[in-house]
Amino acid sequence: MTLSAAENPLFEFLLRQGDNALVLGHRTSEWCGVAPVLEEDIALANMALDLIGQTQLWLGYAGEVEGAGRTADDLAFLREVYDYRNLLMLEVPNGDFGRTQMRQFLFDAFQVPWLTRLQDSTNTRVAEIAAKCLKEALYHLDRSSHTVIALGDGTEESNRRMSDALTFLWPYSGEVFKVDATDHAMAEAGVAPLPSDLHSVWLETVERVLTEACLTLPEGTFAQSGGRTGFRHTEHLGHMLAVMQTLQRSYPGAAW
Amino acid sequence: MPVTEAQIWNWLEGVPDPEIPVISVVDLGVIRDVSVSGNAATVTVTPTYSGCPAMAVIAMDIETALAANGVENLQIQTRIAPPWTTDWLSEKARSRLEEFGIAPPQPAGGPTRCPHCKSDQLEKISQFGSTPCKAQWRCQSCLEPFDYFKCI
């Protein structure tokens, strides 16, 4: 019997970190072989690889904390849609290349200050994993912000596409700042800051980059939510998992 | 006769990085510790990038190399803290990389010169390259593209 989020908030917290990396990593890997140019294809595949590596660290530790003998692979490949704790923004389909880059940027702009703070976690393992992931996240942010600027401040068409991407993604971008009991439990234990504490630093980065990218910061503050609590995912996650988990579902226990 | 830690370090010097075979895993800075207790040896390895697929091959190569030298009771541990940094690349590794056509990492964030013709007229092609640890650059003098070992 799995403990509920209230009974084991650390497990819940670790799933959120791991599932964000896993779902974005898988989405990013969908570009492999079909990106607009070879360099971007390689870059996206490498970013996906970083994210899947980070997933192994977070979900590996989640499995230990759960204490039910589940490995990172078990958690990745044998859970159902409603057991996932990723942000909705990361599970929606990639859209075009511009939307993929915009999503990456909105995520990276949060991950960098978030992982920076997690390095000071009272939980040593969390601090160590964060320090490892931060190095990669910094590189991702550098790249995604440059790409957003290049496309936003590019041609009429690229600017329009980036503007559309922002309009589409914006209502999802606020989910991470909606805190719940798990976040409060982690903050009280000194494991993590409240994500909402990072809203202003995130917004500052987003505003600076969007301005340079000749894009307008959307005004809306409504945020879609439910992904990180597992309350409600979009219809898209199930389709994604059907592809991602097909091997373990068809051939249970298959190994390399 | 039981093996010594120095012997193991020596044997590890002979284990090449699977992606960049001109440098050893010791030169790469991923071997964090070697300890011997009786007939059992423990080698502690740190990943370069968290998702680098070469890490599994490195662990297997270490096991094979040490087994060939009679170390049968071997444990390979993974340690992620402190996180790997290119500062741990040995001086020898840096010059070997350049001879191999890969510009070594620089704190400034980009290569200082073309590994082929040594020109400093360079341009970045992509922030990522053939492996997670590399980026793609091109020399504007000899026009050769080359890998740059990212500085982290």
mmCIF file of C-alpha atoms in Angstrom:
data_model
loop_
_atom_site.group_PDB
_atom_site.id
_atom_site.type_symbol
_atom_site.label_atom_id
_atom_site.label_comp_id
_atom_site.label_asym_id
_atom_site.label_seq_id
_atom_site.Cartn_x
_atom_site.Cartn_y
_atom_site.Cartn_z
ATOM 1 C CA MET A 1 0.000 0.000 0.000
ATOM 2 C CA THR A 2 1.496 3.292 -1.117
ATOM 3 C CA LEU A 3 1.465 6.108 1.396
ATOM 4 C CA SER A 4 -0.474 9.233 0.471
ATOM 5 C CA ALA A 5 1.171 12.584 -0.237
ATOM 6 C CA ALA A 6 0.270 13.756 3.269
ATOM 7 C CA GLU A 7 1.909 10.707 4.797
ATOM 8 C CA ASN A 8 5.062 10.845 2.714
ATOM 9 C CA PRO A 9 5.530 14.394 1.378
ATOM 10 C CA LEU A 10 9.214 13.824 0.556
ATOM 11 C CA PHE A 11 8.282 11.035 -1.860
ATOM 12 C CA GLU A 12 5.665 13.295 -3.419
ATOM 13 C CA PHE A 13 8.202 16.112 -3.709
ATOM 14 C CA LEU A 14 10.769 13.826 -5.378
ATOM 15 C CA LEU A 15 8.182 12.549 -7.860
ATOM 16 C CA ARG A 16 7.475 16.137 -8.851
ATOM 17 C CA GLN A 17 11.143 16.771 -9.558
ATOM 18 C CA GLY A 18 11.647 13.475 -11.354
ATOM 19 C CA ASP A 19 8.441 13.586 -13.376
ATOM 20 C CA ASN A 20 9.152 17.116 -14.611
ATOM 21 C CA ALA A 21 12.521 15.973 -15.910
ATOM 22 C CA LEU A 22 11.128 12.736 -17.321
ATOM 23 C CA VAL A 23 8.145 14.180 -19.156
ATOM 24 C CA LEU A 24 10.081 17.119 -20.604
ATOM 25 C CA GLY A 25 12.953 14.774 -21.442
ATOM 26 C CA HIS A 26 10.637 12.441 -23.329
ATOM 27 C CA ARG A 27 8.877 15.278 -25.137
ATOM 28 C CA THR A 28 12.243 16.736 -26.118
ATOM 29 C CA SER A 29 13.414 13.353 -27.409
ATOM 30 C CA GLU A 30 10.473 13.354 -29.836
ATOM 31 C CA TRP A 31 12.493 15.860 -31.880
ATOM 32 C CA CYS A 32 15.224 13.306 -32.456
ATOM 33 C CA GLY A 33 15.585 12.869 -36.209
ATOM 34 C CA VAL A 34 13.012 15.501 -37.175
ATOM 35 C CA ALA A 35 14.449 18.824 -35.930
ATOM 36 C CA PRO A 36 14.747 21.658 -38.496
ATOM 37 C CA VAL A 37 18.529 21.390 -38.845
ATOM 38 C CA LEU A 38 21.111 18.807 -37.798
ATOM 39 C CA GLU A 39 22.708 20.975 -35.083
ATOM 40 C CA GLU A 40 19.356 21.540 -33.426
ATOM 41 C CA ASP A 41 18.552 17.862 -33.664
ATOM 42 C CA ILE A 42 21.766 17.025 -31.826
ATOM 43 C CA ALA A 43 21.197 19.785 -29.290
ATOM 44 C CA LEU A 44 17.664 18.615 -28.513
ATOM 45 C CA ALA A 45 18.781 14.993 -28.192
ATOM 46 C CA ASN A 46 21.525 16.063 -25.786
ATOM 47 C CA MET A 47 19.146 18.147 -23.701
ATOM 48 C CA ALA A 48 16.754 15.198 -23.547
ATOM 49 C CA LEU A 49 19.632 13.030 -22.396
ATOM 50 C CA ASP A 50 20.495 15.472 -19.591
ATOM 51 C CA LEU A 51 16.860 15.460 -18.466
ATOM 52 C CA ILE A 52 16.565 11.667 -18.508
ATOM 53 C CA GLY A 53 19.803 11.479 -16.502
ATOM 54 C CA GLN A 54 18.350 13.897 -13.962
ATOM 55 C CA THR A 55 15.213 11.768 -13.864
ATOM 56 C CA GLN A 56 17.252 8.746 -12.821
ATOM 57 C CA LEU A 57 18.710 10.691 -9.900
ATOM 58 C CA TRP A 58 15.366 12.041 -8.658
ATOM 59 C CA LEU A 59 13.255 8.935 -9.220
ATOM 60 C CA GLY A 60 16.025 6.656 -7.949
ATOM 61 C CA TYR A 61 15.979 8.529 -4.664
ATOM 62 C CA ALA A 62 12.148 8.648 -4.703
ATOM 63 C CA GLY A 63 12.109 4.854 -4.886
ATOM 64 C CA GLU A 64 14.419 4.622 -1.873
ATOM 65 C CA VAL A 65 12.295 7.060 0.110
ATOM 66 C CA GLU A 66 9.128 5.175 -0.748
ATOM 67 C CA GLY A 67 10.695 1.995 0.582
ATOM 68 C CA ALA A 68 8.556 -0.313 -1.518
ATOM 69 C CA GLY A 69 11.426 -1.624 -3.614
ATOM 70 C CA ARG A 70 10.537 0.349 -6.736
ATOM 71 C CA THR A 71 13.430 1.492 -8.928
ATOM 72 C CA ALA A 72 13.616 4.625 -11.088
ATOM 73 C CA ASP A 73 12.673 2.439 -14.061
ATOM 74 C CA ASP A 74 9.650 1.004 -12.234
ATOM 75 C CA LEU A 75 8.448 4.510 -11.416
ATOM 76 C CA ALA A 76 9.003 5.748 -14.967
ATOM 77 C CA PHE A 77 7.553 2.844 -16.881
ATOM 78 C CA LEU A 78 4.927 1.273 -14.647
ATOM 79 C CA ARG A 79 2.902 4.144 -13.267
ATOM 80 C CA GLU A 80 -0.440 5.343 -14.615
ATOM 81 C CA VAL A 81 -1.268 8.846 -15.811
ATOM 82 C CA TYR A 82 -2.767 9.915 -12.487
ATOM 83 C CA ASP A 83 0.328 8.850 -10.569
ATOM 84 C CA TYR A 84 2.399 11.399 -12.497
ATOM 85 C CA ARG A 85 3.335 14.654 -10.775
ATOM 86 C CA ASN A 86 4.748 16.752 -13.612
ATOM 87 C CA LEU A 87 3.698 20.254 -14.606
ATOM 88 C CA LEU A 88 0.996 20.350 -17.281
ATOM 89 C CA MET A 89 3.123 22.683 -19.407
ATOM 90 C CA LEU A 90 5.666 19.904 -19.890
ATOM 91 C CA GLU A 91 3.228 17.244 -21.092
ATOM 92 C CA VAL A 92 1.380 19.198 -23.776
ATOM 93 C CA PRO A 93 2.547 18.338 -27.307
ATOM 94 C CA ASN A 94 5.682 20.034 -28.583
ATOM 95 C CA GLY A 95 3.953 22.088 -31.261
ATOM 96 C CA ASP A 96 6.475 23.691 -33.589
ATOM 97 C CA PHE A 97 10.159 24.211 -32.864
ATOM 98 C CA GLY A 98 9.472 27.691 -31.500
ATOM 99 C CA ARG A 99 6.939 26.454 -28.967
ATOM 100 C CA THR A 100 9.326 23.727 -27.837
ATOM 101 C CA GLN A 101 12.015 26.349 -27.228
ATOM 102 C CA MET A 102 9.631 28.735 -25.481
ATOM 103 C CA ARG A 103 8.492 25.972 -23.112
ATOM 104 C CA GLN A 104 12.078 25.008 -22.415
ATOM 105 C CA PHE A 105 12.881 28.623 -21.612
ATOM 106 C CA LEU A 106 9.875 29.125 -19.287
ATOM 107 C CA PHE A 107 10.899 25.939 -17.459
ATOM 108 C CA ASP A 108 14.641 26.702 -17.336
ATOM 109 C CA ALA A 109 13.958 30.190 -15.985
ATOM 110 C CA PHE A 110 12.371 28.508 -12.975
ATOM 111 C CA GLN A 111 14.730 25.524 -12.689
ATOM 112 C CA VAL A 112 17.885 27.604 -12.341
ATOM 113 C CA PRO A 113 16.834 29.596 -9.240
ATOM 114 C CA TRP A 114 14.960 26.540 -7.904
ATOM 115 C CA LEU A 115 17.921 24.159 -8.122
ATOM 116 C CA THR A 116 20.187 26.905 -6.814
ATOM 117 C CA ARG A 117 18.064 27.078 -3.661
ATOM 118 C CA LEU A 118 17.763 23.290 -3.399
ATOM 119 C CA GLN A 119 21.548 23.095 -3.078
ATOM 120 C CA ASP A 120 21.024 24.418 0.470
ATOM 121 C CA SER A 121 18.429 21.767 1.301
ATOM 122 C CA THR A 122 18.585 20.218 4.761
ATOM 123 C CA ASN A 123 18.232 16.909 2.921
ATOM 124 C CA THR A 124 21.766 16.060 1.769
ATOM 125 C CA ARG A 125 20.651 13.859 -1.095
ATOM 126 C CA VAL A 126 18.346 16.561 -2.451
ATOM 127 C CA ALA A 127 21.185 19.097 -2.172
ATOM 128 C CA GLU A 128 23.590 16.791 -4.027
ATOM 129 C CA ILE A 129 21.181 15.981 -6.849
ATOM 130 C CA ALA A 130 20.303 19.674 -7.219
ATOM 131 C CA ALA A 131 23.981 20.644 -7.468
ATOM 132 C CA LYS A 132 24.478 18.078 -10.233
ATOM 133 C CA CYS A 133 21.361 19.137 -12.149
ATOM 134 C CA LEU A 134 22.040 22.849 -11.768
ATOM 135 C CA LYS A 135 25.148 22.719 -13.942
ATOM 136 C CA GLU A 136 23.083 21.304 -16.768
ATOM 137 C CA ALA A 137 20.122 23.619 -16.155
ATOM 138 C CA LEU A 138 22.375 26.684 -16.396
ATOM 139 C CA TYR A 139 23.558 25.560 -19.808
ATOM 140 C CA HIS A 140 19.970 24.852 -20.892
ATOM 141 C CA LEU A 141 18.805 28.301 -19.789
ATOM 142 C CA ASP A 142 21.667 29.955 -21.633
ATOM 143 C CA ARG A 143 20.693 28.112 -24.782
ATOM 144 C CA SER A 144 16.910 28.398 -24.546
ATOM 145 C CA SER A 145 16.991 32.123 -23.783
ATOM 146 C CA HIS A 146 19.313 32.757 -26.744
ATOM 147 C CA THR A 147 17.046 30.731 -29.013
ATOM 148 C CA VAL A 148 13.917 32.548 -27.822
ATOM 149 C CA ILE A 149 15.632 35.873 -28.481
ATOM 150 C CA ALA A 150 16.908 34.797 -31.913
ATOM 151 C CA LEU A 151 13.469 33.610 -33.015
ATOM 152 C CA GLY A 152 11.471 36.401 -31.374
ATOM 153 C CA ASP A 153 13.784 39.034 -32.832
ATOM 154 C CA GLY A 154 14.000 37.199 -36.162
ATOM 155 C CA THR A 155 11.675 37.322 -39.139
ATOM 156 C CA GLU A 156 8.054 38.368 -39.153
ATOM 157 C CA GLU A 157 7.043 34.717 -39.242
ATOM 158 C CA SER A 158 9.361 33.561 -36.467
ATOM 159 C CA ASN A 159 8.181 36.442 -34.272
ATOM 160 C CA ARG A 160 4.550 35.532 -34.915
ATOM 161 C CA ARG A 161 5.194 31.889 -34.078
ATOM 162 C CA MET A 162 6.979 32.772 -30.845
ATOM 163 C CA SER A 163 4.173 35.110 -29.923
ATOM 164 C CA ASP A 164 1.649 32.305 -30.565
ATOM 165 C CA ALA A 165 3.780 29.921 -28.497
ATOM 166 C CA LEU A 166 3.777 32.355 -25.598
ATOM 167 C CA THR A 167 0.014 32.822 -25.796
ATOM 168 C CA PHE A 168 -0.469 29.056 -25.771
ATOM 169 C CA LEU A 169 1.970 28.310 -22.946
ATOM 170 C CA TRP A 170 1.356 31.252 -20.661
ATOM 171 C CA PRO A 171 -1.753 29.862 -18.895
ATOM 172 C CA TYR A 172 0.289 26.768 -18.015
ATOM 173 C CA SER A 173 3.358 28.625 -16.792
ATOM 174 C CA GLY A 174 1.926 29.627 -13.417
ATOM 175 C CA GLU A 175 1.171 26.112 -12.159
ATOM 176 C CA VAL A 176 4.498 25.711 -10.405
ATOM 177 C CA PHE A 177 3.785 28.715 -8.159
ATOM 178 C CA LYS A 178 0.493 27.350 -6.805
ATOM 179 C CA VAL A 179 1.653 25.858 -3.547
ATOM 180 C CA ASP A 180 -0.044 23.066 -1.633
ATOM 181 C CA ALA A 181 0.400 21.033 1.551
ATOM 182 C CA THR A 182 3.376 19.118 0.112
ATOM 183 C CA ASP A 183 5.189 22.370 -0.625
ATOM 184 C CA HIS A 184 4.505 23.651 2.887
ATOM 185 C CA ALA A 185 5.696 20.386 4.424
ATOM 186 C CA MET A 186 8.940 20.601 2.433
ATOM 187 C CA ALA A 187 9.452 24.252 3.351
ATOM 188 C CA GLU A 188 8.862 23.553 7.045
ATOM 189 C CA ALA A 189 11.376 20.692 6.952
ATOM 190 C CA GLY A 190 13.902 22.921 5.180
ATOM 191 C CA VAL A 191 14.021 20.543 2.209
ATOM 192 C CA ALA A 192 12.959 23.175 -0.337
ATOM 193 C CA PRO A 193 11.805 26.781 -0.458
ATOM 194 C CA LEU A 194 8.198 27.473 -1.386
ATOM 195 C CA PRO A 195 8.105 27.628 -5.200
ATOM 196 C CA SER A 196 6.025 30.799 -4.880
ATOM 197 C CA ASP A 197 9.033 32.511 -3.266
ATOM 198 C CA LEU A 198 10.750 32.297 -6.638
ATOM 199 C CA HIS A 199 7.969 33.874 -8.664
ATOM 200 C CA SER A 200 9.509 37.339 -8.808
ATOM 201 C CA VAL A 201 12.975 36.123 -9.821
ATOM 202 C CA TRP A 202 11.387 33.920 -12.495
ATOM 203 C CA LEU A 203 9.276 36.778 -13.794
ATOM 204 C CA GLU A 204 12.310 39.056 -13.903
ATOM 205 C CA THR A 205 14.186 36.599 -16.165
ATOM 206 C CA VAL A 206 11.133 36.031 -18.343
ATOM 207 C CA GLU A 207 10.481 39.768 -18.756
ATOM 208 C CA ARG A 208 14.094 40.524 -19.611
ATOM 209 C CA VAL A 209 14.347 37.818 -22.258
ATOM 210 C CA LEU A 210 10.927 38.497 -23.787
ATOM 211 C CA THR A 211 11.722 42.185 -24.080
ATOM 212 C CA GLU A 212 14.952 41.384 -25.876
ATOM 213 C CA ALA A 213 13.024 38.936 -28.052
ATOM 214 C CA CYS A 214 10.555 41.689 -29.133
ATOM 215 C CA LEU A 215 7.710 39.799 -27.466
ATOM 216 C CA THR A 216 5.074 41.101 -25.096
ATOM 217 C CA LEU A 217 4.649 39.643 -21.643
ATOM 218 C CA PRO A 218 1.062 38.325 -21.449
ATOM 219 C CA GLU A 219 -1.141 39.986 -18.860
ATOM 220 C CA GLY A 220 -3.209 37.025 -17.711
ATOM 221 C CA THR A 221 -2.549 35.496 -14.313
ATOM 222 C CA PHE A 222 -4.865 32.492 -14.618
ATOM 223 C CA ALA A 223 -2.913 29.263 -14.232
ATOM 224 C CA GLN A 224 -3.992 25.797 -15.332
ATOM 225 C CA SER A 225 -3.144 23.335 -12.603
ATOM 226 C CA GLY A 226 -3.518 19.764 -11.477
ATOM 227 C CA GLY A 227 -0.420 18.173 -12.970
ATOM 228 C CA ARG A 228 1.952 18.503 -10.038
ATOM 229 C CA THR A 229 -0.718 17.417 -7.565
ATOM 230 C CA GLY A 230 -1.960 14.590 -9.800
ATOM 231 C CA PHE A 231 -5.488 15.960 -9.569
ATOM 232 C CA ARG A 232 -5.935 16.367 -13.311
ATOM 233 C CA HIS A 233 -3.637 15.871 -16.280
ATOM 234 C CA THR A 234 -4.327 16.918 -19.864
ATOM 235 C CA GLU A 235 -5.495 14.294 -22.319
ATOM 236 C CA HIS A 236 -2.027 14.346 -23.849
ATOM 237 C CA LEU A 237 -0.066 12.656 -21.063
ATOM 238 C CA GLY A 238 -1.832 9.327 -21.538
ATOM 239 C CA HIS A 239 -0.930 9.289 -25.221
ATOM 240 C CA MET A 240 2.661 10.160 -24.396
ATOM 241 C CA LEU A 241 2.930 7.403 -21.791
ATOM 242 C CA ALA A 242 1.391 4.902 -24.202
ATOM 243 C CA VAL A 243 4.402 5.455 -26.445
ATOM 244 C CA MET A 244 6.990 5.856 -23.688
ATOM 245 C CA GLN A 245 5.876 2.804 -21.714
ATOM 246 C CA THR A 246 4.980 0.508 -24.582
ATOM 247 C CA LEU A 247 7.958 -1.812 -24.216
ATOM 248 C CA GLN A 248 7.515 -2.425 -20.473
ATOM 249 C CA ARG A 249 3.772 -2.781 -20.907
ATOM 250 C CA SER A 250 4.074 -5.271 -23.769
ATOM 251 C CA TYR A 251 7.050 -7.193 -22.425
ATOM 252 C CA PRO A 252 6.998 -6.775 -18.624
ATOM 253 C CA GLY A 253 10.454 -6.928 -17.107
ATOM 254 C CA ALA A 254 12.262 -6.623 -20.451
ATOM 255 C CA ALA A 255 15.854 -5.492 -19.913
ATOM 256 C CA TRP A 256 18.728 -4.430 -22.161
ATOM 257 C CA MET B 1 49.105 -11.487 -3.170
ATOM 258 C CA PRO B 2 46.509 -8.786 -2.500
ATOM 259 C CA VAL B 3 46.465 -5.805 -4.808
ATOM 260 C CA THR B 4 47.294 -2.286 -3.683
ATOM 261 C CA GLU B 5 45.389 0.920 -4.334
ATOM 262 C CA ALA B 6 48.353 2.245 -6.316
ATOM 263 C CA GLN B 7 48.210 -0.780 -8.614
ATOM 264 C CA ILE B 8 44.500 -0.217 -9.248
ATOM 265 C CA TRP B 9 45.072 3.455 -10.054
ATOM 266 C CA ASN B 10 47.784 2.319 -12.431
ATOM 267 C CA TRP B 11 45.475 -0.145 -14.180
ATOM 268 C CA LEU B 12 42.721 2.445 -14.395
ATOM 269 C CA GLU B 13 45.202 4.689 -16.245
ATOM 270 C CA GLY B 14 44.958 2.069 -18.984
ATOM 271 C CA VAL B 15 41.159 2.286 -19.280
ATOM 272 C CA PRO B 16 40.308 4.713 -22.103
ATOM 273 C CA ASP B 17 37.254 6.943 -22.187
ATOM 274 C CA PRO B 18 34.932 5.100 -24.600
ATOM 275 C CA GLU B 19 34.057 8.262 -26.544
ATOM 276 C CA ILE B 20 37.455 9.956 -26.443
ATOM 277 C CA PRO B 21 39.897 7.027 -26.439
ATOM 278 C CA VAL B 22 43.030 9.215 -26.251
ATOM 279 C CA ILE B 23 42.373 9.998 -22.588
ATOM 280 C CA SER B 24 41.938 7.595 -19.705
ATOM 281 C CA VAL B 25 39.115 7.560 -17.215
ATOM 282 C CA VAL B 26 41.637 8.795 -14.631
ATOM 283 C CA ASP B 27 42.578 11.754 -16.860
ATOM 284 C CA LEU B 28 38.882 12.511 -17.326
ATOM 285 C CA GLY B 29 38.606 12.978 -13.566
ATOM 286 C CA VAL B 30 35.698 10.598 -13.068
ATOM 287 C CA ILE B 31 37.528 8.234 -10.710
ATOM 288 C CA ARG B 32 36.946 9.798 -7.285
ATOM 289 C CA ASP B 33 38.280 7.085 -5.001
ATOM 290 C CA VAL B 34 39.912 3.683 -4.929
ATOM 291 C CA SER B 35 39.983 1.563 -1.809
ATOM 292 C CA VAL B 36 41.170 -1.952 -1.093
ATOM 293 C CA SER B 37 40.170 -4.127 1.815
ATOM 294 C CA GLY B 38 41.638 -7.606 1.790
ATOM 295 C CA ASN B 39 40.723 -9.094 -1.557
ATOM 296 C CA ALA B 40 37.879 -6.654 -2.202
ATOM 297 C CA ALA B 41 38.301 -3.408 -4.102
ATOM 298 C CA THR B 42 35.944 -0.457 -4.420
ATOM 299 C CA VAL B 43 36.186 2.103 -7.216
ATOM 300 C CA THR B 44 34.097 5.247 -6.857
ATOM 301 C CA VAL B 45 33.057 6.886 -10.116
ATOM 302 C CA THR B 46 31.286 10.195 -10.723
ATOM 303 C CA PRO B 47 29.248 10.870 -13.872
ATOM 304 C CA THR B 48 30.328 13.686 -16.190
ATOM 305 C CA TYR B 49 26.774 14.579 -17.254
ATOM 306 C CA SER B 50 23.888 12.970 -15.394
ATOM 307 C CA GLY B 51 22.596 11.295 -18.554
ATOM 308 C CA CYS B 52 25.894 10.472 -20.244
ATOM 309 C CA PRO B 53 25.424 7.020 -21.808
ATOM 310 C CA ALA B 54 29.183 6.405 -21.668
ATOM 311 C CA MET B 55 29.016 5.959 -17.888
ATOM 312 C CA ALA B 56 27.611 2.423 -18.147
ATOM 313 C CA VAL B 57 30.345 1.505 -20.629
ATOM 314 C CA ILE B 58 32.994 3.068 -18.375
ATOM 315 C CA ALA B 59 31.827 0.936 -15.437
ATOM 316 C CA MET B 60 31.954 -2.180 -17.609
ATOM 317 C CA ASP B 61 35.427 -1.306 -18.969
ATOM 318 C CA ILE B 62 36.740 -0.759 -15.431
ATOM 319 C CA GLU B 63 35.393 -4.111 -14.357
ATOM 320 C CA THR B 64 36.905 -5.854 -17.396
ATOM 321 C CA ALA B 65 40.309 -4.196 -16.989
ATOM 322 C CA LEU B 66 40.559 -4.990 -13.286
ATOM 323 C CA ALA B 67 39.307 -8.548 -13.774
ATOM 324 C CA ALA B 68 42.074 -9.053 -16.346
ATOM 325 C CA ASN B 69 44.507 -8.117 -13.581
ATOM 326 C CA GLY B 70 42.996 -10.575 -11.149
ATOM 327 C CA VAL B 71 40.635 -8.263 -9.242
ATOM 328 C CA GLU B 72 37.484 -10.304 -8.961
ATOM 329 C CA ASN B 73 35.812 -8.901 -5.888
ATOM 330 C CA LEU B 74 35.097 -5.424 -7.246
ATOM 331 C CA GLN B 75 32.433 -2.931 -6.312
ATOM 332 C CA ILE B 76 31.802 0.141 -8.422
ATOM 333 C CA GLN B 77 30.087 2.951 -6.573
ATOM 334 C CA THR B 78 28.585 6.095 -8.044
ATOM 335 C CA ARG B 79 29.094 9.401 -6.271
ATOM 336 C CA ILE B 80 27.502 12.599 -7.576
ATOM 337 C CA ALA B 81 28.798 15.098 -5.008
ATOM 338 C CA PRO B 82 30.747 17.206 -5.495
ATOM 339 C CA PRO B 83 29.562 17.329 -9.114
ATOM 340 C CA TRP B 84 32.125 16.612 -11.817
ATOM 341 C CA THR B 85 33.852 19.632 -13.256
ATOM 342 C CA THR B 86 36.184 20.021 -16.225
ATOM 343 C CA ASP B 87 38.707 21.404 -13.702
ATOM 344 C CA TRP B 88 39.350 17.742 -12.875
ATOM 345 C CA LEU B 89 40.705 17.003 -16.355
ATOM 346 C CA SER B 90 44.432 16.389 -16.048
ATOM 347 C CA GLU B 91 46.949 18.576 -17.882
ATOM 348 C CA LYS B 92 47.904 15.542 -19.921
ATOM 349 C CA ALA B 93 44.250 15.111 -20.899
ATOM 350 C CA ARG B 94 44.018 18.709 -22.066
ATOM 351 C CA SER B 95 46.950 18.399 -24.440
ATOM 352 C CA ARG B 96 45.828 14.960 -25.648
ATOM 353 C CA LEU B 97 42.385 16.374 -26.426
ATOM 354 C CA GLU B 98 43.900 19.091 -28.576
ATOM 355 C CA GLU B 99 46.137 16.607 -30.428
ATOM 356 C CA PHE B 100 42.998 14.529 -31.047
ATOM 357 C CA GLY B 101 41.225 17.529 -32.600
ATOM 358 C CA ILE B 102 39.059 18.516 -29.621
ATOM 359 C CA ALA B 103 39.607 21.984 -28.151
ATOM 360 C CA PRO B 104 40.063 21.672 -24.365
ATOM 361 C CA PRO B 105 37.664 23.490 -21.997
ATOM 362 C CA GLN B 106 38.381 27.124 -21.136
ATOM 363 C CA PRO B 107 36.961 29.129 -18.228
ATOM 364 C CA ALA B 108 36.017 31.875 -20.704
ATOM 365 C CA GLY B 109 33.394 29.515 -22.116
ATOM 366 C CA GLY B 110 34.769 28.982 -25.619
ATOM 367 C CA PRO B 111 37.891 27.560 -27.280
ATOM 368 C CA THR B 112 40.977 29.790 -27.483
ATOM 369 C CA ARG B 113 42.309 28.339 -30.716
ATOM 370 C CA CYS B 114 41.588 25.897 -33.507
ATOM 371 C CA PRO B 115 42.973 22.470 -32.536
ATOM 372 C CA HIS B 116 44.109 22.000 -36.146
ATOM 373 C CA CYS B 117 45.700 25.252 -37.386
ATOM 374 C CA LYS B 118 45.815 27.147 -34.034
ATOM 375 C CA SER B 119 43.996 30.178 -35.461
ATOM 376 C CA ASP B 120 41.989 32.251 -32.992
ATOM 377 C CA GLN B 121 39.368 33.187 -35.602
ATOM 378 C CA LEU B 122 36.570 30.917 -34.453
ATOM 379 C CA GLU B 123 32.799 30.729 -34.574
ATOM 380 C CA LYS B 124 30.294 28.693 -32.641
ATOM 381 C CA ILE B 125 28.059 26.367 -34.671
ATOM 382 C CA SER B 126 26.041 24.773 -31.876
ATOM 383 C CA GLN B 127 26.104 24.679 -28.090
ATOM 384 C CA PHE B 128 25.908 20.882 -28.271
ATOM 385 C CA GLY B 129 27.990 18.351 -30.148
ATOM 386 C CA SER B 130 28.507 14.628 -30.657
ATOM 387 C CA THR B 131 28.384 13.888 -26.910
ATOM 388 C CA PRO B 132 26.830 15.769 -23.944
ATOM 389 C CA CYS B 133 30.263 17.110 -22.941
ATOM 390 C CA LYS B 134 31.022 18.808 -26.268
ATOM 391 C CA ALA B 135 29.912 21.764 -28.391
ATOM 392 C CA GLN B 136 30.502 22.374 -32.103
ATOM 393 C CA TRP B 137 32.752 25.159 -33.339
ATOM 394 C CA ARG B 138 34.351 26.032 -36.648
ATOM 395 C CA CYS B 139 37.655 27.630 -37.540
ATOM 396 C CA GLN B 140 37.258 30.625 -39.849
ATOM 397 C CA SER B 141 40.860 30.313 -41.037
ATOM 398 C CA CYS B 142 41.137 26.642 -42.045
ATOM 399 C CA LEU B 143 37.329 26.233 -42.202
ATOM 400 C CA GLU B 144 37.491 22.932 -40.298
ATOM 401 C CA PRO B 145 34.655 22.257 -37.857
ATOM 402 C CA PHE B 146 35.802 20.877 -34.513
ATOM 403 C CA ASP B 147 34.493 19.724 -31.151
ATOM 404 C CA TYR B 148 34.989 21.914 -28.101
ATOM 405 C CA PHE B 149 34.967 20.251 -24.678
ATOM 406 C CA LYS B 150 32.410 22.331 -22.733
ATOM 407 C CA CYS B 151 33.603 23.924 -19.527
ATOM 408 C CA ILE B 152 31.443 23.028 -16.538
#
